[in-house]
Amino acid sequence: MTMKLFDAHCHLQDPRILNKTPQLIATALDTGVVRFAVNGVSEKDWNLVKEMGESYPSVIPCFGLHPWFIEERTPNWFNTLKEFFQITPSAAVGEVGLDKGSHGKKIDFNDQVFLTEVIRMLELAKELNRPVSVHCVHAFGDLLEIMKYGWHGQVGLLFSKFNQNEKFFDVITFASRSCYASQLPYLLVDLDKDSLNLSYIVSTFISFLLMDAVSNLSTGPFPAGVILHSFLGSAEMVPEFAKLGAYFSFSGFLMSMKKEKATKMLKAVSSDRILLETDAPDALPNGKFGSLFLVDGGIFHPKGENSSSNADSLHDGDSHPSKDASALPRETPNHPANIHNVLSYVASLLDITKQELAELSYANAVRLFSYEGSKVLEK
């Protein structure tokens, strides 16, 4: 039986591989990868993603603002984003999210503006009734709050940051009575002169508190689905995210997780919520679960693997035998055909066959991406 795979999250528009994308897609298609959800990361690449979606029937375009690029946005970025969705009915939302990891350390995560932009994109996905692909690094608790409560969740994050400041609570308690709202400017003057950020946050909180529609600001469940891409969260968080409509997508990054923890987490995910991805050109698998396709056209074989593998029959590039992918340069880009390595690894942890996992993950992705206007619905 022919095995079909759906790469639920990748970046084939990335400058590192863009000039090789036609061959990468052709090779991946030959191995059974029939769909690619290509996620934009900033205004600079949305048009590339759109053109890729128009050029390749197998590419599902996705538009979003990645947390690493939020500070590069233009004043009109959100209107531009909405325009891309208007002219691209086949598009999903992504990549958006939160990042407290080493790559995201330069982001002021406690900046109200940053959180606001993330929430706006999540709300847009709900408005469009399309799935949204979410990046989350060391911020799953914060993401859960935002997904549950939206703007209220944002306020909760502010509370958690300033829960030791008595003056903050004095101001909130007093000004939460709407009849005293006019006194807010005078109360803020009383705050420590060095606490300008605190003053700004208090005023922001009060503006939320006094809005007429405050009761309608919660984000709540996402009927169209949320893709937690390259998921590395705990098993304990899985049920909470699942209640909100989350799907859990796994890439080569899963191989960096302790095997016991990864197994426990995977087994907490319902079989109808599992997705597979490459995150190419990132998340190169370690190569212990089969040959690796290389972007330069070669094949990487772990030592001891039969060099006359199916990979060789699909590719005429150079062969690179070695123990595992650690022998490759650190900057080696990932290939979308390497989703087969992810498939093998996840199947081994779940103790099911690769065919079983391929079928269920493909069915899940097709269901998720079958929104109105999607290419998946085209015959």
mmCIF file of C-alpha atoms in Angstrom, residues 7-367:
data_model
loop_
_atom_site.group_PDB
_atom_site.id
_atom_site.type_symbol
_atom_site.label_atom_id
_atom_site.label_comp_id
_atom_site.label_asym_id
_atom_site.label_seq_id
_atom_site.Cartn_x
_atom_site.Cartn_y
_atom_site.Cartn_z
ATOM 1 C CA ASP A 7 4.335 17.869 6.075
ATOM 2 C CA ALA A 8 2.243 19.950 8.473
ATOM 3 C CA HIS A 9 4.841 22.707 8.940
ATOM 4 C CA CYS A 10 7.854 23.791 6.887
ATOM 5 C CA HIS A 11 9.523 26.873 5.400
ATOM 6 C CA LEU A 12 10.362 26.087 1.789
ATOM 7 C CA GLN A 13 10.572 29.833 1.092
ATOM 8 C CA ASP A 14 13.567 30.144 3.431
ATOM 9 C CA PRO A 15 16.537 31.896 1.731
ATOM 10 C CA ARG A 16 18.821 28.985 2.689
ATOM 11 C CA ILE A 17 16.984 26.608 0.364
ATOM 12 C CA LEU A 18 14.833 28.787 -1.904
ATOM 13 C CA ASN A 19 16.918 28.229 -5.043
ATOM 14 C CA LYS A 20 16.612 24.462 -4.537
ATOM 15 C CA THR A 21 12.921 24.364 -3.642
ATOM 16 C CA PRO A 22 11.694 22.920 -6.987
ATOM 17 C CA GLN A 23 13.995 19.907 -6.643
ATOM 18 C CA LEU A 24 13.256 19.513 -2.927
ATOM 19 C CA ILE A 25 9.520 19.373 -3.595
ATOM 20 C CA ALA A 26 9.976 16.957 -6.513
ATOM 21 C CA THR A 27 12.118 14.606 -4.439
ATOM 22 C CA ALA A 28 9.776 14.725 -1.457
ATOM 23 C CA LEU A 29 6.799 14.011 -3.726
ATOM 24 C CA ASP A 30 8.657 10.963 -5.062
ATOM 25 C CA THR A 31 8.960 9.628 -1.513
ATOM 26 C CA GLY A 32 5.236 10.016 -0.823
ATOM 27 C CA VAL A 33 5.072 13.476 0.761
ATOM 28 C CA VAL A 34 2.005 14.842 -1.009
ATOM 29 C CA ARG A 35 1.326 18.085 0.906
ATOM 30 C CA PHE A 36 3.476 20.840 2.405
ATOM 31 C CA ALA A 37 2.112 23.529 4.739
ATOM 32 C CA VAL A 38 4.587 26.341 4.011
ATOM 33 C CA ASN A 39 4.603 28.919 6.805
ATOM 34 C CA GLY A 40 5.547 32.552 6.340
ATOM 35 C CA VAL A 41 7.452 34.296 9.123
ATOM 36 C CA SER A 42 7.348 38.008 8.252
ATOM 37 C CA GLU A 43 5.994 40.551 5.802
ATOM 38 C CA LYS A 44 9.152 40.061 3.733
ATOM 39 C CA ASP A 45 8.317 36.494 2.737
ATOM 40 C CA TRP A 46 4.515 36.477 2.502
ATOM 41 C CA ASN A 47 4.580 37.150 -1.227
ATOM 42 C CA LEU A 48 7.085 34.325 -1.756
ATOM 43 C CA VAL A 49 4.796 31.957 0.126
ATOM 44 C CA LYS A 50 1.820 33.135 -1.926
ATOM 45 C CA GLU A 51 3.690 32.572 -5.204
ATOM 46 C CA MET A 52 4.818 29.137 -4.042
ATOM 47 C CA GLY A 53 1.229 28.211 -3.296
ATOM 48 C CA GLU A 54 0.237 29.331 -6.791
ATOM 49 C CA SER A 55 3.088 27.424 -8.449
ATOM 50 C CA TYR A 56 2.779 24.102 -6.626
ATOM 51 C CA PRO A 57 -0.553 22.303 -6.136
ATOM 52 C CA SER A 58 1.005 20.442 -3.197
ATOM 53 C CA VAL A 59 1.867 23.632 -1.264
ATOM 54 C CA ILE A 60 -0.594 25.073 1.237
ATOM 55 C CA PRO A 61 0.412 28.705 1.916
ATOM 56 C CA CYS A 62 0.314 30.058 5.463
ATOM 57 C CA PHE A 63 0.820 33.676 6.520
ATOM 58 C CA GLY A 64 1.890 34.875 9.937
ATOM 59 C CA LEU A 65 4.384 36.879 11.954
ATOM 60 C CA HIS A 66 6.945 34.725 13.764
ATOM 61 C CA PRO A 67 7.942 36.001 17.242
ATOM 62 C CA TRP A 68 11.556 36.472 16.136
ATOM 63 C CA PHE A 69 10.403 39.007 13.533
ATOM 64 C CA ILE A 70 7.724 40.950 15.389
ATOM 65 C CA GLU A 71 10.054 43.885 16.005
ATOM 66 C CA GLU A 72 10.613 44.191 12.240
ATOM 67 C CA ARG A 73 6.931 44.681 11.455
ATOM 68 C CA THR A 74 5.709 47.812 9.699
ATOM 69 C CA PRO A 75 2.948 50.028 11.143
ATOM 70 C CA ASN A 76 0.463 48.616 8.624
ATOM 71 C CA TRP A 77 1.504 44.960 8.985
ATOM 72 C CA PHE A 78 -1.815 43.640 10.285
ATOM 73 C CA ASN A 79 -3.833 45.173 7.453
ATOM 74 C CA THR A 80 -1.319 43.732 4.994
ATOM 75 C CA LEU A 81 -1.725 40.320 6.613
ATOM 76 C CA LYS A 82 -5.496 40.475 6.276
ATOM 77 C CA GLU A 83 -5.154 41.489 2.627
ATOM 78 C CA PHE A 84 -3.045 38.401 1.932
ATOM 79 C CA PHE A 85 -5.797 36.217 3.345
ATOM 80 C CA GLN A 86 -8.407 38.022 1.259
ATOM 81 C CA ILE A 87 -6.533 37.356 -1.977
ATOM 82 C CA THR A 88 -5.395 33.845 -0.965
ATOM 83 C CA PRO A 89 -8.466 31.856 0.129
ATOM 84 C CA SER A 90 -6.410 28.660 0.260
ATOM 85 C CA ALA A 91 -4.147 30.015 3.026
ATOM 86 C CA ALA A 92 -3.981 29.010 6.684
ATOM 87 C CA VAL A 93 -2.485 31.112 9.501
ATOM 88 C CA GLY A 94 1.106 30.749 10.638
ATOM 89 C CA GLU A 95 3.656 30.996 11.935
ATOM 90 C CA VAL A 96 2.818 32.870 15.142
ATOM 91 C CA GLY A 97 3.720 32.330 18.769
ATOM 92 C CA LEU A 98 5.804 32.853 21.884
ATOM 93 C CA ASP A 99 9.508 32.236 22.486
ATOM 94 C CA LYS A 100 11.472 32.328 25.727
ATOM 95 C CA GLY A 101 14.329 30.235 24.387
ATOM 96 C CA SER A 102 17.851 31.297 23.467
ATOM 97 C CA HIS A 103 16.762 32.529 20.027
ATOM 98 C CA GLY A 104 13.926 34.538 21.515
ATOM 99 C CA LYS A 105 15.840 36.010 24.438
ATOM 100 C CA LYS A 106 16.104 39.428 22.798
ATOM 101 C CA ILE A 107 12.319 39.722 22.743
ATOM 102 C CA ASP A 108 10.727 41.659 25.586
ATOM 103 C CA PHE A 109 8.167 38.964 26.318
ATOM 104 C CA ASN A 110 6.521 41.147 28.966
ATOM 105 C CA ASP A 111 5.955 43.920 26.452
ATOM 106 C CA GLN A 112 2.192 44.409 26.200
ATOM 107 C CA VAL A 113 2.532 45.292 22.514
ATOM 108 C CA PHE A 114 4.252 41.983 21.715
ATOM 109 C CA LEU A 115 1.536 39.950 23.427
ATOM 110 C CA THR A 116 -1.152 42.021 21.763
ATOM 111 C CA GLU A 117 0.178 41.170 18.295
ATOM 112 C CA VAL A 118 0.185 37.450 19.099
ATOM 113 C CA ILE A 119 -3.399 37.616 20.342
ATOM 114 C CA ARG A 120 -4.501 39.567 17.256
ATOM 115 C CA MET A 121 -3.235 36.789 15.003
ATOM 116 C CA LEU A 122 -4.892 34.071 17.080
ATOM 117 C CA GLU A 123 -8.151 36.001 16.977
ATOM 118 C CA LEU A 124 -7.774 36.453 13.213
ATOM 119 C CA ALA A 125 -7.452 32.688 12.779
ATOM 120 C CA LYS A 126 -10.728 32.250 14.656
ATOM 121 C CA GLU A 127 -12.390 34.946 12.581
ATOM 122 C CA LEU A 128 -11.239 33.313 9.332
ATOM 123 C CA ASN A 129 -12.114 29.841 10.652
ATOM 124 C CA ARG A 130 -8.718 28.519 9.578
ATOM 125 C CA PRO A 131 -6.080 26.561 11.485
ATOM 126 C CA VAL A 132 -3.137 28.431 12.970
ATOM 127 C CA SER A 133 0.396 27.077 13.355
ATOM 128 C CA VAL A 134 1.940 28.136 16.662
ATOM 129 C CA HIS A 135 5.596 28.370 17.669
ATOM 130 C CA CYS A 136 6.136 27.921 21.402
ATOM 131 C CA VAL A 137 9.493 27.628 23.182
ATOM 132 C CA HIS A 138 9.645 27.496 27.000
ATOM 133 C CA ALA A 139 6.327 29.353 27.182
ATOM 134 C CA PHE A 140 3.619 26.694 27.195
ATOM 135 C CA GLY A 141 2.007 27.950 30.408
ATOM 136 C CA ASP A 142 1.791 31.464 29.003
ATOM 137 C CA LEU A 143 0.454 30.212 25.682
ATOM 138 C CA LEU A 144 -2.211 28.181 27.445
ATOM 139 C CA GLU A 145 -3.388 31.273 29.347
ATOM 140 C CA ILE A 146 -3.580 33.312 26.164
ATOM 141 C CA MET A 147 -5.370 30.558 24.240
ATOM 142 C CA LYS A 148 -7.886 30.150 27.046
ATOM 143 C CA TYR A 149 -8.542 33.753 27.924
ATOM 144 C CA GLY A 150 -7.144 35.992 25.184
ATOM 145 C CA TRP A 151 -6.881 39.543 26.515
ATOM 146 C CA HIS A 152 -7.829 38.325 29.980
ATOM 147 C CA GLY A 153 -4.912 35.921 29.771
ATOM 148 C CA GLN A 154 -2.648 38.816 28.927
ATOM 149 C CA VAL A 155 -3.804 40.653 32.022
ATOM 150 C CA GLY A 156 -3.153 37.497 34.018
ATOM 151 C CA LEU A 157 0.421 37.438 32.771
ATOM 152 C CA LEU A 158 0.848 41.044 33.887
ATOM 153 C CA PHE A 159 -0.540 40.169 37.301
ATOM 154 C CA SER A 160 1.920 37.308 37.657
ATOM 155 C CA LYS A 161 4.825 39.609 36.856
ATOM 156 C CA PHE A 162 3.827 42.289 39.352
ATOM 157 C CA ASN A 163 2.292 40.175 42.084
ATOM 158 C CA GLN A 164 4.846 41.455 44.579
ATOM 159 C CA ASN A 165 4.048 45.123 44.047
ATOM 160 C CA GLU A 166 1.606 46.361 46.694
ATOM 161 C CA LYS A 167 1.165 49.753 45.033
ATOM 162 C CA PHE A 168 0.078 48.008 41.837
ATOM 163 C CA PHE A 169 -2.705 46.209 43.692
ATOM 164 C CA ASP A 170 -3.750 49.391 45.492
ATOM 165 C CA VAL A 171 -4.207 51.099 42.149
ATOM 166 C CA ILE A 172 -6.050 48.158 40.603
ATOM 167 C CA THR A 173 -8.378 47.750 43.575
ATOM 168 C CA PHE A 174 -9.239 51.438 43.623
ATOM 169 C CA ALA A 175 -9.560 52.027 39.884
ATOM 170 C CA SER A 176 -11.505 48.846 39.201
ATOM 171 C CA ARG A 177 -14.504 50.784 40.473
ATOM 172 C CA SER A 178 -15.539 52.568 37.305
ATOM 173 C CA CYS A 179 -16.698 55.654 39.190
ATOM 174 C CA TYR A 180 -13.085 56.269 40.207
ATOM 175 C CA ALA A 181 -11.582 55.795 36.754
ATOM 176 C CA SER A 182 -11.122 59.542 36.352
ATOM 177 C CA GLN A 183 -8.679 59.442 39.255
ATOM 178 C CA LEU A 184 -6.331 57.047 37.458
ATOM 179 C CA PRO A 185 -3.888 59.711 36.161
ATOM 180 C CA TYR A 186 -3.404 61.017 39.701
ATOM 181 C CA LEU A 187 -2.891 57.533 41.077
ATOM 182 C CA LEU A 188 -0.228 56.812 38.477
ATOM 183 C CA VAL A 189 1.683 59.927 39.470
ATOM 184 C CA ASP A 190 1.992 58.386 42.927
ATOM 185 C CA LEU A 191 3.880 55.378 41.594
ATOM 186 C CA ASP A 192 7.641 55.200 41.867
ATOM 187 C CA LYS A 193 9.098 57.539 39.239
ATOM 188 C CA ASP A 194 11.430 54.755 38.125
ATOM 189 C CA SER A 195 8.514 52.417 37.460
ATOM 190 C CA LEU A 196 7.490 53.836 34.100
ATOM 191 C CA ASN A 197 6.868 50.364 32.699
ATOM 192 C CA LEU A 198 4.667 49.561 35.671
ATOM 193 C CA SER A 199 2.696 52.758 35.124
ATOM 194 C CA TYR A 200 2.161 51.841 31.500
ATOM 195 C CA ILE A 201 1.023 48.341 32.384
ATOM 196 C CA VAL A 202 -1.364 49.569 35.067
ATOM 197 C CA SER A 203 -2.943 52.015 32.641
ATOM 198 C CA THR A 204 -3.197 49.268 30.027
ATOM 199 C CA PHE A 205 -4.859 46.978 32.542
ATOM 200 C CA ILE A 206 -7.392 49.613 33.493
ATOM 201 C CA SER A 207 -8.199 50.326 29.863
ATOM 202 C CA PHE A 208 -9.018 46.640 29.428
ATOM 203 C CA LEU A 209 -10.977 46.598 32.662
ATOM 204 C CA LEU A 210 -13.220 49.478 31.702
ATOM 205 C CA MET A 211 -13.978 48.445 28.132
ATOM 206 C CA ASP A 212 -17.667 47.876 27.509
ATOM 207 C CA ALA A 213 -17.012 44.620 25.681
ATOM 208 C CA VAL A 214 -14.610 43.180 28.229
ATOM 209 C CA SER A 215 -16.793 40.115 28.701
ATOM 210 C CA ASN A 216 -16.321 39.232 25.024
ATOM 211 C CA LEU A 217 -12.545 39.387 24.965
ATOM 212 C CA SER A 218 -11.748 35.765 25.820
ATOM 213 C CA THR A 219 -10.229 33.698 23.029
ATOM 214 C CA GLY A 220 -11.507 30.307 24.138
ATOM 215 C CA PRO A 221 -11.521 27.127 21.998
ATOM 216 C CA PHE A 222 -10.340 27.112 18.381
ATOM 217 C CA PRO A 223 -12.828 25.049 16.347
ATOM 218 C CA ALA A 224 -10.660 25.294 13.211
ATOM 219 C CA GLY A 225 -7.656 23.942 15.113
ATOM 220 C CA VAL A 226 -4.309 25.072 16.485
ATOM 221 C CA ILE A 227 -1.111 23.330 15.384
ATOM 222 C CA LEU A 228 1.459 23.262 18.182
ATOM 223 C CA HIS A 229 4.350 22.803 15.802
ATOM 224 C CA SER A 230 7.522 20.932 16.803
ATOM 225 C CA PHE A 231 5.788 20.243 20.102
ATOM 226 C CA LEU A 232 8.134 19.580 23.039
ATOM 227 C CA GLY A 233 5.761 20.250 25.923
ATOM 228 C CA SER A 234 5.015 17.946 28.824
ATOM 229 C CA ALA A 235 2.503 15.104 28.884
ATOM 230 C CA GLU A 236 0.598 16.962 31.595
ATOM 231 C CA MET A 237 -0.099 19.926 29.296
ATOM 232 C CA VAL A 238 -1.467 17.842 26.429
ATOM 233 C CA PRO A 239 -5.075 17.483 27.724
ATOM 234 C CA GLU A 240 -5.366 21.216 28.463
ATOM 235 C CA PHE A 241 -4.282 22.202 24.963
ATOM 236 C CA ALA A 242 -6.403 19.470 23.379
ATOM 237 C CA LYS A 243 -9.522 20.922 25.030
ATOM 238 C CA LEU A 244 -8.872 24.144 23.120
ATOM 239 C CA GLY A 245 -8.617 22.426 19.742
ATOM 240 C CA ALA A 246 -4.875 21.788 19.592
ATOM 241 C CA TYR A 247 -3.133 19.328 17.317
ATOM 242 C CA PHE A 248 0.398 18.233 18.198
ATOM 243 C CA SER A 249 2.950 18.239 15.396
ATOM 244 C CA PHE A 250 6.305 16.489 15.715
ATOM 245 C CA SER A 251 9.572 17.166 13.908
ATOM 246 C CA GLY A 252 13.214 16.130 14.184
ATOM 247 C CA PHE A 253 13.469 18.320 17.285
ATOM 248 C CA LEU A 254 11.661 15.544 19.173
ATOM 249 C CA MET A 255 14.878 13.528 19.003
ATOM 250 C CA SER A 256 16.511 16.060 21.337
ATOM 251 C CA MET A 257 14.007 15.217 24.081
ATOM 252 C CA LYS A 258 14.742 12.453 26.590
ATOM 253 C CA LYS A 259 13.252 9.262 25.210
ATOM 254 C CA GLU A 260 11.229 8.480 28.347
ATOM 255 C CA LYS A 261 9.738 11.973 28.474
ATOM 256 C CA ALA A 262 9.005 11.975 24.748
ATOM 257 C CA THR A 263 7.290 8.588 24.963
ATOM 258 C CA LYS A 264 5.121 9.657 27.886
ATOM 259 C CA MET A 265 4.126 12.848 26.095
ATOM 260 C CA LEU A 266 3.363 11.106 22.796
ATOM 261 C CA LYS A 267 1.160 8.543 24.494
ATOM 262 C CA ALA A 268 -0.823 11.366 26.109
ATOM 263 C CA VAL A 269 -1.785 12.666 22.662
ATOM 264 C CA SER A 270 -4.965 11.254 21.167
ATOM 265 C CA SER A 271 -4.330 9.460 17.878
ATOM 266 C CA ASP A 272 -6.676 11.873 16.100
ATOM 267 C CA ARG A 273 -4.481 14.855 17.079
ATOM 268 C CA ILE A 274 -1.046 13.691 15.892
ATOM 269 C CA LEU A 275 0.682 15.472 12.995
ATOM 270 C CA LEU A 276 4.136 15.095 11.446
ATOM 271 C CA GLU A 277 6.351 17.839 10.037
ATOM 272 C CA THR A 278 9.912 18.648 9.047
ATOM 273 C CA ASP A 279 10.155 22.377 9.890
ATOM 274 C CA ALA A 280 12.621 22.352 6.972
ATOM 275 C CA PRO A 281 15.169 23.795 6.588
ATOM 276 C CA ASP A 282 15.426 23.464 10.391
ATOM 277 C CA ALA A 283 15.044 20.420 12.675
ATOM 278 C CA LEU A 284 17.363 18.052 10.788
ATOM 279 C CA PRO A 285 16.787 14.546 12.255
ATOM 280 C CA ASN A 286 19.791 12.744 13.726
ATOM 281 C CA GLY A 287 19.855 10.087 11.022
ATOM 282 C CA LYS A 288 19.573 7.096 13.338
ATOM 283 C CA PHE A 289 16.222 6.180 11.808
ATOM 284 C CA GLY A 290 17.158 5.854 8.164
ATOM 285 C CA SER A 291 18.959 7.706 5.412
ATOM 286 C CA LEU A 292 18.781 11.478 5.303
ATOM 287 C CA PHE A 293 18.137 13.476 2.173
ATOM 288 C CA LEU A 294 20.524 16.395 1.870
ATOM 289 C CA VAL A 295 19.590 19.692 0.271
ATOM 290 C CA ASP A 296 22.783 19.614 -1.809
ATOM 291 C CA GLY A 297 21.483 16.516 -3.594
ATOM 292 C CA GLY A 298 23.303 13.848 -1.623
ATOM 293 C CA ILE A 299 22.159 11.022 0.625
ATOM 294 C CA PHE A 300 23.422 10.557 4.172
ATOM 295 C CA HIS A 301 23.564 6.921 5.330
ATOM 296 C CA PRO A 302 24.063 5.852 8.949
ATOM 297 C CA LYS A 303 26.838 3.256 9.189
ATOM 298 C CA GLY A 304 25.590 -0.234 8.614
ATOM 299 C CA GLU A 305 22.545 0.803 6.588
ATOM 300 C CA ASN A 306 22.173 -0.835 3.225
ATOM 301 C CA SER A 307 23.391 1.683 0.660
ATOM 302 C CA SER A 308 20.998 0.275 -1.922
ATOM 303 C CA SER A 309 18.066 1.759 -0.048
ATOM 304 C CA ASN A 310 14.915 3.241 -1.515
ATOM 305 C CA ALA A 311 16.486 6.662 -1.012
ATOM 306 C CA ASP A 312 19.212 5.825 -3.548
ATOM 307 C CA SER A 313 16.659 4.771 -6.119
ATOM 308 C CA LEU A 314 15.035 8.185 -5.848
ATOM 309 C CA HIS A 315 18.166 10.286 -5.823
ATOM 310 C CA ASP A 316 21.373 10.371 -7.854
ATOM 311 C CA GLY A 317 23.440 12.498 -5.469
ATOM 312 C CA ASP A 318 26.573 11.587 -3.532
ATOM 313 C CA SER A 319 26.413 9.078 -0.678
ATOM 314 C CA HIS A 320 27.748 10.082 2.759
ATOM 315 C CA PRO A 321 28.037 7.047 5.086
ATOM 316 C CA SER A 322 28.538 7.838 8.776
ATOM 317 C CA LYS A 323 27.338 6.842 12.250
ATOM 318 C CA ASP A 324 24.747 9.619 12.614
ATOM 319 C CA ALA A 325 23.985 13.166 11.556
ATOM 320 C CA SER A 326 26.335 14.637 14.174
ATOM 321 C CA ALA A 327 29.034 14.188 11.534
ATOM 322 C CA LEU A 328 27.284 16.752 9.351
ATOM 323 C CA PRO A 329 28.012 20.482 9.722
ATOM 324 C CA ARG A 330 25.744 22.090 12.305
ATOM 325 C CA GLU A 331 24.234 24.433 9.735
ATOM 326 C CA THR A 332 23.180 21.576 7.410
ATOM 327 C CA PRO A 333 19.646 22.420 6.228
ATOM 328 C CA ASN A 334 16.832 19.914 6.503
ATOM 329 C CA HIS A 335 15.036 18.398 3.511
ATOM 330 C CA PRO A 336 11.227 17.915 3.427
ATOM 331 C CA ALA A 337 11.701 14.257 2.446
ATOM 332 C CA ASN A 338 13.233 13.655 5.869
ATOM 333 C CA ILE A 339 9.746 13.485 7.341
ATOM 334 C CA HIS A 340 10.271 9.728 6.904
ATOM 335 C CA ASN A 341 12.842 9.828 9.718
ATOM 336 C CA VAL A 342 10.354 11.598 11.962
ATOM 337 C CA LEU A 343 7.743 9.009 11.023
ATOM 338 C CA SER A 344 10.081 6.156 11.971
ATOM 339 C CA TYR A 345 11.037 7.697 15.300
ATOM 340 C CA VAL A 346 7.528 8.607 16.427
ATOM 341 C CA ALA A 347 6.192 5.206 15.358
ATOM 342 C CA SER A 348 8.909 3.470 17.380
ATOM 343 C CA LEU A 349 8.029 5.437 20.525
ATOM 344 C CA LEU A 350 4.316 4.775 20.080
ATOM 345 C CA ASP A 351 5.016 1.105 19.318
ATOM 346 C CA ILE A 352 2.950 1.131 16.134
ATOM 347 C CA THR A 353 3.901 0.512 12.520
ATOM 348 C CA LYS A 354 5.059 3.288 10.230
ATOM 349 C CA GLN A 355 2.115 2.549 7.967
ATOM 350 C CA GLU A 356 -0.340 3.020 10.851
ATOM 351 C CA LEU A 357 1.228 6.318 11.865
ATOM 352 C CA ALA A 358 1.417 7.543 8.274
ATOM 353 C CA GLU A 359 -2.275 6.839 7.753
ATOM 354 C CA LEU A 360 -3.523 8.455 10.950
ATOM 355 C CA SER A 361 -1.269 11.528 10.749
ATOM 356 C CA TYR A 362 -2.201 12.061 7.097
ATOM 357 C CA ALA A 363 -5.918 11.742 7.865
ATOM 358 C CA ASN A 364 -5.554 14.217 10.741
ATOM 359 C CA ALA A 365 -3.779 16.766 8.544
ATOM 360 C CA VAL A 366 -6.326 16.416 5.748
ATOM 361 C CA ARG A 367 -9.171 16.955 8.222
#
